[in-house]
PDB file of C-alpha atoms in Angstrom:
ATOM      1  CA  MET A  15      10.337  21.089  10.900  1.00  0.00           C
ATOM      2  CA  LYS A  16       8.144  18.745  12.979  1.00  0.00           C
ATOM      3  CA  SER A  17       6.957  15.303  12.018  1.00  0.00           C
ATOM      4  CA  ARG A  18       4.372  13.212  13.794  1.00  0.00           C
ATOM      5  CA  GLY A  19       5.789  10.126  15.483  1.00  0.00           C
ATOM      6  CA  ARG A  20       3.935   7.671  17.689  1.00  0.00           C
ATOM      7  CA  ASN A  21       1.409   9.934  19.454  1.00  0.00           C
ATOM      8  CA  LYS A  22       3.812  12.861  19.473  1.00  0.00           C
ATOM      9  CA  PHE A  23       5.661  15.275  17.252  1.00  0.00           C
ATOM     10  CA  VAL A  24       9.421  15.085  16.912  1.00  0.00           C
ATOM     11  CA  ASP A  25      11.815  17.665  15.550  1.00  0.00           C
ATOM     12  CA  ILE A  26      13.520  16.796  12.270  1.00  0.00           C
ATOM     13  CA  PRO A  27      16.430  18.880  11.001  1.00  0.00           C
ATOM     14  CA  ALA A  28      15.556  20.596   7.734  1.00  0.00           C
ATOM     15  CA  ASP A  29      18.511  19.071   5.903  1.00  0.00           C
ATOM     16  CA  THR A  30      17.637  15.426   6.628  1.00  0.00           C
ATOM     17  CA  PRO A  31      16.301  13.137   3.860  1.00  0.00           C
ATOM     18  CA  MET A  32      13.072  12.583   5.784  1.00  0.00           C
ATOM     19  CA  ALA A  33      12.407  16.310   6.035  1.00  0.00           C
ATOM     20  CA  SER A  34      12.907  16.644   2.287  1.00  0.00           C
ATOM     21  CA  GLN A  35      10.607  13.693   1.608  1.00  0.00           C
ATOM     22  CA  THR A  36       7.887  15.153   3.834  1.00  0.00           C
ATOM     23  CA  ARG A  37       7.954  18.500   2.049  1.00  0.00           C
ATOM     24  CA  THR A  38       7.843  16.976  -1.422  1.00  0.00           C
ATOM     25  CA  SER A  39       6.051  13.654  -0.911  1.00  0.00           C
ATOM     26  CA  ILE A  40       3.302  14.659  -3.358  1.00  0.00           C
ATOM     27  CA  CYS A  41       5.851  14.527  -6.171  1.00  0.00           C
ATOM     28  CA  TYR A  42       6.403  10.823  -5.637  1.00  0.00           C
ATOM     29  CA  TYR A  43       2.879  10.048  -6.748  1.00  0.00           C
ATOM     30  CA  ASN A  44       3.349  11.740 -10.112  1.00  0.00           C
ATOM     31  CA  THR A  45       4.901   8.715 -11.767  1.00  0.00           C
ATOM     32  CA  GLU A  46       4.117   7.894 -15.370  1.00  0.00           C
ATOM     33  CA  GLU A  47       1.971   4.963 -14.243  1.00  0.00           C
ATOM     34  CA  VAL A  48      -0.149   7.114 -11.933  1.00  0.00           C
ATOM     35  CA  GLU A  49      -0.513   9.821 -14.574  1.00  0.00           C
ATOM     36  CA  LYS A  50      -1.930   7.241 -16.978  1.00  0.00           C
ATOM     37  CA  VAL A  51      -4.467   6.232 -14.341  1.00  0.00           C
ATOM     38  CA  PHE A  52      -5.458   9.875 -13.843  1.00  0.00           C
ATOM     39  CA  GLN A  53      -6.069  10.194 -17.578  1.00  0.00           C
ATOM     40  CA  LYS A  54      -8.256   7.082 -17.602  1.00  0.00           C
ATOM     41  CA  ILE A  55     -10.258   8.460 -14.681  1.00  0.00           C
ATOM     42  CA  LYS A  56     -10.797  11.727 -16.549  1.00  0.00           C
ATOM     43  CA  MET A  57     -11.969   9.755 -19.579  1.00  0.00           C
ATOM     44  CA  GLY A  58     -14.565   7.967 -17.458  1.00  0.00           C
ATOM     45  CA  CYS A  59     -13.065   4.505 -17.869  1.00  0.00           C
ATOM     46  CA  ARG A  60     -14.484   1.818 -15.590  1.00  0.00           C
ATOM     47  CA  LEU A  61     -11.583   1.205 -13.221  1.00  0.00           C
ATOM     48  CA  LEU A  62     -11.036  -1.061 -10.242  1.00  0.00           C
ATOM     49  CA  ILE A  63      -7.754   0.082  -8.702  1.00  0.00           C
ATOM     50  CA  VAL A  64      -6.156  -2.314  -6.222  1.00  0.00           C
ATOM     51  CA  LEU A  65      -3.594  -0.528  -4.062  1.00  0.00           C
ATOM     52  CA  ARG A  66      -0.919  -2.408  -2.159  1.00  0.00           C
ATOM     53  CA  GLY A  67       1.888  -1.424   0.163  1.00  0.00           C
ATOM     54  CA  LEU A  68       3.089  -1.618   3.745  1.00  0.00           C
ATOM     55  CA  PRO A  69       1.578   0.558   6.504  1.00  0.00           C
ATOM     56  CA  GLY A  70       2.829   4.124   6.119  1.00  0.00           C
ATOM     57  CA  SER A  71       3.897   3.729   2.486  1.00  0.00           C
ATOM     58  CA  GLY A  72       1.319   6.215   1.225  1.00  0.00           C
ATOM     59  CA  LYS A  73      -1.590   4.038   0.071  1.00  0.00           C
ATOM     60  CA  SER A  74      -4.321   6.105   1.665  1.00  0.00           C
ATOM     61  CA  THR A  75      -2.809   9.363   0.417  1.00  0.00           C
ATOM     62  CA  LEU A  76      -2.651   7.965  -3.099  1.00  0.00           C
ATOM     63  CA  ALA A  77      -6.216   6.652  -2.790  1.00  0.00           C
ATOM     64  CA  LYS A  78      -7.486  10.120  -1.892  1.00  0.00           C
ATOM     65  CA  LYS A  79      -5.710  11.633  -4.894  1.00  0.00           C
ATOM     66  CA  LEU A  80      -7.209   9.052  -7.248  1.00  0.00           C
ATOM     67  CA  LYS A  81     -10.694   9.017  -5.752  1.00  0.00           C
ATOM     68  CA  SER A  82     -12.301  11.704  -7.972  1.00  0.00           C
ATOM     69  CA  SER A  83     -16.019  10.873  -7.999  1.00  0.00           C
ATOM     70  CA  GLY A  84     -15.390   7.250  -7.083  1.00  0.00           C
ATOM     71  CA  VAL A  85     -15.204   5.342  -3.802  1.00  0.00           C
ATOM     72  CA  VAL A  86     -12.324   4.075  -1.661  1.00  0.00           C
ATOM     73  CA  CYS A  87     -12.926   0.670  -0.021  1.00  0.00           C
ATOM     74  CA  SER A  88     -10.711  -0.371   2.870  1.00  0.00           C
ATOM     75  CA  THR A  89     -11.197  -3.252   5.270  1.00  0.00           C
ATOM     76  CA  ASP A  90     -10.022  -0.765   7.874  1.00  0.00           C
ATOM     77  CA  ASP A  91     -13.372   1.049   7.626  1.00  0.00           C
ATOM     78  CA  TYR A  92     -15.162  -1.885   9.233  1.00  0.00           C
ATOM     79  CA  PHE A  93     -13.559  -1.087  12.574  1.00  0.00           C
ATOM     80  CA  TYR A  94     -14.520   2.577  12.742  1.00  0.00           C
ATOM     81  CA  LYS A  95     -17.468   3.186  15.068  1.00  0.00           C
ATOM     82  CA  ASN A  96     -18.672   6.760  15.553  1.00  0.00           C
ATOM     83  CA  GLY A  97     -15.381   8.061  14.218  1.00  0.00           C
ATOM     84  CA  LYS A  98     -13.226   5.895  16.496  1.00  0.00           C
ATOM     85  CA  TYR A  99     -11.026   3.009  15.371  1.00  0.00           C
ATOM     86  CA  LEU A 100     -11.966  -0.048  17.448  1.00  0.00           C
ATOM     87  CA  PHE A 101     -10.169  -3.116  16.145  1.00  0.00           C
ATOM     88  CA  ASP A 102     -11.504  -6.512  17.175  1.00  0.00           C
ATOM     89  CA  VAL A 103      -9.366  -9.411  15.993  1.00  0.00           C
ATOM     90  CA  SER A 104     -12.337 -11.795  16.190  1.00  0.00           C
ATOM     91  CA  LEU A 105     -14.102  -9.773  13.478  1.00  0.00           C
ATOM     92  CA  LEU A 106     -11.244  -9.757  10.967  1.00  0.00           C
ATOM     93  CA  LYS A 107     -12.780 -12.433   8.742  1.00  0.00           C
ATOM     94  CA  SER A 108     -16.107 -10.642   8.667  1.00  0.00           C
ATOM     95  CA  ALA A 109     -14.348  -7.362   7.909  1.00  0.00           C
ATOM     96  CA  HIS A 110     -12.748  -8.727   4.753  1.00  0.00           C
ATOM     97  CA  LEU A 111     -15.978 -10.280   3.532  1.00  0.00           C
ATOM     98  CA  TRP A 112     -17.781  -7.002   4.245  1.00  0.00           C
ATOM     99  CA  ASN A 113     -15.265  -5.023   2.209  1.00  0.00           C
ATOM    100  CA  GLN A 114     -15.542  -7.447  -0.695  1.00  0.00           C
ATOM    101  CA  GLU A 115     -19.324  -7.333  -0.601  1.00  0.00           C
ATOM    102  CA  ARG A 116     -19.503  -3.535  -0.726  1.00  0.00           C
ATOM    103  CA  THR A 117     -16.942  -3.527  -3.533  1.00  0.00           C
ATOM    104  CA  ARG A 118     -19.105  -5.941  -5.499  1.00  0.00           C
ATOM    105  CA  ASP A 119     -22.132  -3.722  -4.888  1.00  0.00           C
ATOM    106  CA  LEU A 120     -20.259  -0.698  -6.261  1.00  0.00           C
ATOM    107  CA  VAL A 121     -19.007  -2.378  -9.428  1.00  0.00           C
ATOM    108  CA  SER A 122     -22.458  -3.841 -10.059  1.00  0.00           C
ATOM    109  CA  LYS A 123     -23.704  -0.233 -10.101  1.00  0.00           C
ATOM    110  CA  ASN A 124     -20.944   0.911 -12.502  1.00  0.00           C
ATOM    111  CA  VAL A 125     -19.285   3.211  -9.957  1.00  0.00           C
ATOM    112  CA  THR A 126     -15.825   4.339 -11.080  1.00  0.00           C
ATOM    113  CA  PRO A 127     -13.148   4.405  -9.947  1.00  0.00           C
ATOM    114  CA  VAL A 128     -13.436   1.872  -7.161  1.00  0.00           C
ATOM    115  CA  ILE A 129     -10.216   1.870  -5.147  1.00  0.00           C
ATOM    116  CA  ILE A 130      -9.170  -0.944  -2.796  1.00  0.00           C
ATOM    117  CA  ASP A 131      -6.977   0.443  -0.016  1.00  0.00           C
ATOM    118  CA  ASN A 132      -5.478  -2.597   1.768  1.00  0.00           C
ATOM    119  CA  THR A 133      -1.879  -3.726   2.261  1.00  0.00           C
ATOM    120  CA  ASN A 134      -2.307  -6.724  -0.095  1.00  0.00           C
ATOM    121  CA  THR A 135       1.145  -8.083   0.661  1.00  0.00           C
ATOM    122  CA  LYS A 136       0.488 -11.332  -1.229  1.00  0.00           C
ATOM    123  CA  ALA A 137      -1.078 -12.052  -4.597  1.00  0.00           C
ATOM    124  CA  TRP A 138      -3.915 -14.201  -3.250  1.00  0.00           C
ATOM    125  CA  GLU A 139      -5.156 -11.329  -1.080  1.00  0.00           C
ATOM    126  CA  MET A 140      -5.981  -9.394  -4.256  1.00  0.00           C
ATOM    127  CA  LEU A 141      -7.609 -12.333  -6.036  1.00  0.00           C
ATOM    128  CA  PRO A 142     -11.221 -11.647  -4.927  1.00  0.00           C
ATOM    129  CA  TYR A 143     -11.041  -8.060  -6.176  1.00  0.00           C
ATOM    130  CA  VAL A 144      -9.320  -8.929  -9.446  1.00  0.00           C
ATOM    131  CA  LYS A 145     -11.936 -11.589 -10.188  1.00  0.00           C
ATOM    132  CA  MET A 146     -14.696  -9.179  -9.263  1.00  0.00           C
ATOM    133  CA  GLY A 147     -13.395  -6.546 -11.641  1.00  0.00           C
ATOM    134  CA  LYS A 148     -13.139  -9.027 -14.496  1.00  0.00           C
ATOM    135  CA  ASP A 149     -16.598 -10.358 -13.716  1.00  0.00           C
ATOM    136  CA  PHE A 150     -18.104  -6.892 -14.149  1.00  0.00           C
ATOM    137  CA  ASP A 151     -15.965  -5.871 -17.125  1.00  0.00           C
ATOM    138  CA  TYR A 152     -13.799  -3.352 -15.273  1.00  0.00           C
ATOM    139  CA  GLU A 153     -10.204  -2.561 -16.114  1.00  0.00           C
ATOM    140  CA  VAL A 154      -8.249  -3.770 -13.088  1.00  0.00           C
ATOM    141  CA  ILE A 155      -5.098  -1.873 -12.152  1.00  0.00           C
ATOM    142  CA  ILE A 156      -2.628  -2.858  -9.431  1.00  0.00           C
ATOM    143  CA  LEU A 157      -0.810   0.156  -8.056  1.00  0.00           C
ATOM    144  CA  GLU A 158       1.795   0.801  -5.358  1.00  0.00           C
ATOM    145  CA  PRO A 159       2.757   4.226  -3.981  1.00  0.00           C
ATOM    146  CA  ASP A 160       6.161   5.138  -5.374  1.00  0.00           C
ATOM    147  CA  THR A 161       7.479   6.743  -2.201  1.00  0.00           C
ATOM    148  CA  PRO A 162      11.220   6.428  -1.423  1.00  0.00           C
ATOM    149  CA  TRP A 163      10.452   4.986   2.032  1.00  0.00           C
ATOM    150  CA  LYS A 164       7.952   2.308   0.932  1.00  0.00           C
ATOM    151  CA  PHE A 165      10.340  -0.507   1.950  1.00  0.00           C
ATOM    152  CA  GLN A 166      12.074   1.281   4.843  1.00  0.00           C
ATOM    153  CA  PRO A 167      10.647  -0.116   8.113  1.00  0.00           C
ATOM    154  CA  GLN A 168      11.978   2.655  10.328  1.00  0.00           C
ATOM    155  CA  GLU A 169      10.405   5.388   8.223  1.00  0.00           C
ATOM    156  CA  LEU A 170       7.191   3.404   7.767  1.00  0.00           C
ATOM    157  CA  ALA A 171       6.901   3.001  11.539  1.00  0.00           C
ATOM    158  CA  ILE A 172       6.956   6.790  11.912  1.00  0.00           C
ATOM    159  CA  ARG A 173       4.480   7.465   9.136  1.00  0.00           C
ATOM    160  CA  ASN A 174       1.778   4.799   9.524  1.00  0.00           C
ATOM    161  CA  LYS A 175      -1.527   5.821  11.114  1.00  0.00           C
ATOM    162  CA  HIS A 176      -2.015   2.791  13.369  1.00  0.00           C
ATOM    163  CA  ASN A 177       1.329   3.070  15.201  1.00  0.00           C
ATOM    164  CA  VAL A 178       2.637  -0.232  13.843  1.00  0.00           C
ATOM    165  CA  CYS A 179       6.172  -0.653  15.152  1.00  0.00           C
ATOM    166  CA  LYS A 180       9.302  -1.211  13.077  1.00  0.00           C
ATOM    167  CA  GLU A 181       9.672  -4.856  14.125  1.00  0.00           C
ATOM    168  CA  LYS A 182       6.190  -5.767  12.956  1.00  0.00           C
ATOM    169  CA  ILE A 183       6.643  -3.944   9.675  1.00  0.00           C
ATOM    170  CA  GLU A 184       9.887  -5.853   9.131  1.00  0.00           C
ATOM    171  CA  LYS A 185       7.916  -9.110   9.442  1.00  0.00           C
ATOM    172  CA  MET A 186       5.401  -7.870   6.903  1.00  0.00           C
ATOM    173  CA  LEU A 187       8.186  -6.799   4.549  1.00  0.00           C
ATOM    174  CA  ALA A 188       9.752 -10.261   4.755  1.00  0.00           C
ATOM    175  CA  GLN A 189       6.491 -11.735   3.421  1.00  0.00           C
ATOM    176  CA  TYR A 190       5.854  -9.032   0.824  1.00  0.00           C
ATOM    177  CA  GLU A 191       5.574 -10.433  -2.703  1.00  0.00           C
ATOM    178  CA  HIS A 192       7.220  -8.212  -5.293  1.00  0.00           C
ATOM    179  CA  ASN A 193       6.601  -7.771  -9.024  1.00  0.00           C
ATOM    180  CA  ILE A 194       3.011  -9.007  -8.892  1.00  0.00           C
ATOM    181  CA  THR A 195       1.035  -8.734 -12.130  1.00  0.00           C
ATOM    182  CA  LEU A 196      -2.590  -9.410 -13.021  1.00  0.00           C
ATOM    183  CA  ASP A 197      -1.526 -12.574 -14.828  1.00  0.00           C
ATOM    184  CA  SER A 198       0.162 -13.874 -11.683  1.00  0.00           C
ATOM    185  CA  ILE A 199      -3.072 -13.380  -9.714  1.00  0.00           C
ATOM    186  CA  TYR A 200      -5.818 -14.272 -12.148  1.00  0.00           C
ATOM    187  CA  THR A 201      -6.107 -17.336 -14.378  1.00  0.00           C
ATOM    188  CA  PRO A 202      -9.142 -18.511 -16.391  1.00  0.00           C
ATOM    189  CA  SER A 203      -9.293 -21.763 -14.430  1.00  0.00           C
ATOM    190  CA  GLU A 204     -10.151 -19.782 -11.290  1.00  0.00           C
ATOM    191  CA  ASN A 205     -12.950 -17.775 -12.887  1.00  0.00           C
ATOM    192  CA  LYS A 206     -15.704 -20.398 -12.725  1.00  0.00           C
ATOM    193  CA  THR A 207     -15.477 -20.771  -8.957  1.00  0.00           C
ATOM    194  CA  TYR A 208     -15.919 -17.062  -8.359  1.00  0.00           C
ATOM    195  CA  SER A 209     -18.696 -16.657 -10.921  1.00  0.00           C
ATOM    196  CA  GLU A 210     -20.679 -19.395  -9.214  1.00  0.00           C
ATOM    197  CA  ASN A 211     -20.130 -17.687  -5.877  1.00  0.00           C
ATOM    198  CA  ALA A 212     -21.117 -14.273  -7.264  1.00  0.00           C
ATOM    199  CA  SER A 213     -24.445 -15.579  -8.507  1.00  0.00           C
ATOM    200  CA  GLY A 214     -25.205 -17.558  -5.365  1.00  0.00           C
ATOM    201  CA  ALA A 215     -25.657 -16.672  -1.702  1.00  0.00           C
ATOM    202  CA  SER A 216     -24.545 -13.206  -0.648  1.00  0.00           C
ATOM    203  CA  LEU A 217     -21.357 -12.716   1.303  1.00  0.00           C
ATOM    204  CA  SER A 218     -23.338 -11.181   4.151  1.00  0.00           C
ATOM    205  CA  SER A 219     -25.236 -14.427   4.667  1.00  0.00           C
ATOM    206  CA  ARG A 220     -21.948 -16.245   5.157  1.00  0.00           C
ATOM    207  CA  ILE A 221     -20.779 -13.598   7.613  1.00  0.00           C
ATOM    208  CA  LYS A 222     -23.905 -14.153   9.697  1.00  0.00           C
ATOM    209  CA  GLU A 223     -23.455 -17.911   9.596  1.00  0.00           C
ATOM    210  CA  GLU A 224     -19.870 -17.478  10.876  1.00  0.00           C
ATOM    211  CA  THR A 225     -18.680 -20.354   8.764  1.00  0.00           C
ATOM    212  CA  SER A 226     -15.080 -21.051   7.845  1.00  0.00           C
ATOM    213  CA  PHE A 227     -13.540 -19.125   4.960  1.00  0.00           C
ATOM    214  CA  LYS A 228     -14.279 -20.207   1.416  1.00  0.00           C
ATOM    215  CA  LEU A 229     -13.811 -18.301  -1.798  1.00  0.00           C
ATOM    216  CA  PRO A 230     -13.518 -15.409  -2.461  1.00  0.00           C
ATOM    217  CA  LEU A 231     -10.826 -15.520   0.221  1.00  0.00           C
ATOM    218  CA  HIS A 232      -7.810 -17.734  -0.347  1.00  0.00           C
ATOM    219  CA  GLN A 233      -8.034 -21.144   1.312  1.00  0.00           C
ATOM    220  CA  ASN A 234      -4.675 -20.605   3.035  1.00  0.00           C
ATOM    221  CA  PHE A 235      -5.684 -17.209   4.457  1.00  0.00           C
ATOM    222  CA  MET A 236      -5.359 -18.050   8.159  1.00  0.00           C
ATOM    223  CA  LYS A 237      -2.562 -20.573   7.683  1.00  0.00           C
ATOM    224  CA  ASP A 238      -0.338 -18.007   5.970  1.00  0.00           C
ATOM    225  CA  LEU A 239      -1.054 -15.404   8.645  1.00  0.00           C
ATOM    226  CA  GLU A 240      -0.415 -17.658  11.611  1.00  0.00           C
ATOM    227  CA  GLU A 241       2.792 -19.073  10.129  1.00  0.00           C
ATOM    228  CA  GLY A 242       4.164 -15.562   9.817  1.00  0.00           C
ATOM    229  CA  PHE A 243       2.747 -13.820  12.870  1.00  0.00           C
ATOM    230  CA  GLY A 244       1.630 -16.475  15.349  1.00  0.00           C
ATOM    231  CA  PRO A 245      -1.852 -17.526  16.525  1.00  0.00           C
ATOM    232  CA  LEU A 246      -4.780 -15.213  15.883  1.00  0.00           C
ATOM    233  CA  ASN A 247      -5.454 -14.065  19.449  1.00  0.00           C
ATOM    234  CA  GLY A 248      -5.474 -11.015  21.677  1.00  0.00           C
ATOM    235  CA  LYS A 249      -1.699 -11.071  22.087  1.00  0.00           C
ATOM    236  CA  ASN A 250      -1.185 -10.598  18.357  1.00  0.00           C
ATOM    237  CA  ALA A 251      -4.214  -8.371  17.779  1.00  0.00           C
ATOM    238  CA  GLU A 252      -2.091  -5.314  17.002  1.00  0.00           C
ATOM    239  CA  ILE A 253      -0.207  -7.170  14.283  1.00  0.00           C
ATOM    240  CA  TYR A 254      -3.358  -8.484  12.623  1.00  0.00           C
ATOM    241  CA  SER A 255      -5.040  -5.100  12.831  1.00  0.00           C
ATOM    242  CA  CYS A 256      -2.572  -3.616  10.370  1.00  0.00           C
ATOM    243  CA  LEU A 257      -1.908  -6.470   7.960  1.00  0.00           C
ATOM    244  CA  PHE A 258      -4.387  -5.347   5.325  1.00  0.00           C
ATOM    245  CA  PHE A 259      -5.010  -1.698   6.123  1.00  0.00           C
TER     246      PHE A 259
END
């Protein structure tokens, strides 16, 4: 059996755990939680599904399985030009605002399901989407791929599509918040701020103005990133390119 590593294929003995996982990985998405989501999709429920997980954990695969007649929104998409992935660290802020704006446009048009495919390692990263879903009367579901390797940096380094190395994934794992619930993300006291923002100037206008981050992104967005991964510059561009994708 062959598995794709970083820009190459490597041989994997058929009796290794990884070989078994590769052959049967589809089974790991058939958890009871995912099956319930499938049923809600079939029933036509208005769903905003927020996926989270480290690079290579299976988010995008799960998103494709859940998509149905809906739309998958990933900040990653901002950096694809003519089919090529061209990450520019200086555009990361704009990319997140762009993804939030198109998500808002979809839920305002009653599209379902709308699936957010970002890493979402911390609760505050999901806050804009959770608020948006509540604002437009969607059922918001937080979902992680239930793959056996989802917290195994070595395996994730092999599987992820942006060639993020093991060491960088280990840093992301160290900051990964576990057991996140909707209640831990969303509180009524936060709702007014977002509602005022939703009815005011569009996100695109703020992108063009290139102002500093305000809601719907968390006020500690850049501080949290730079504390964990260093200054936002060309040297760390590869790290930042995968943090949310």
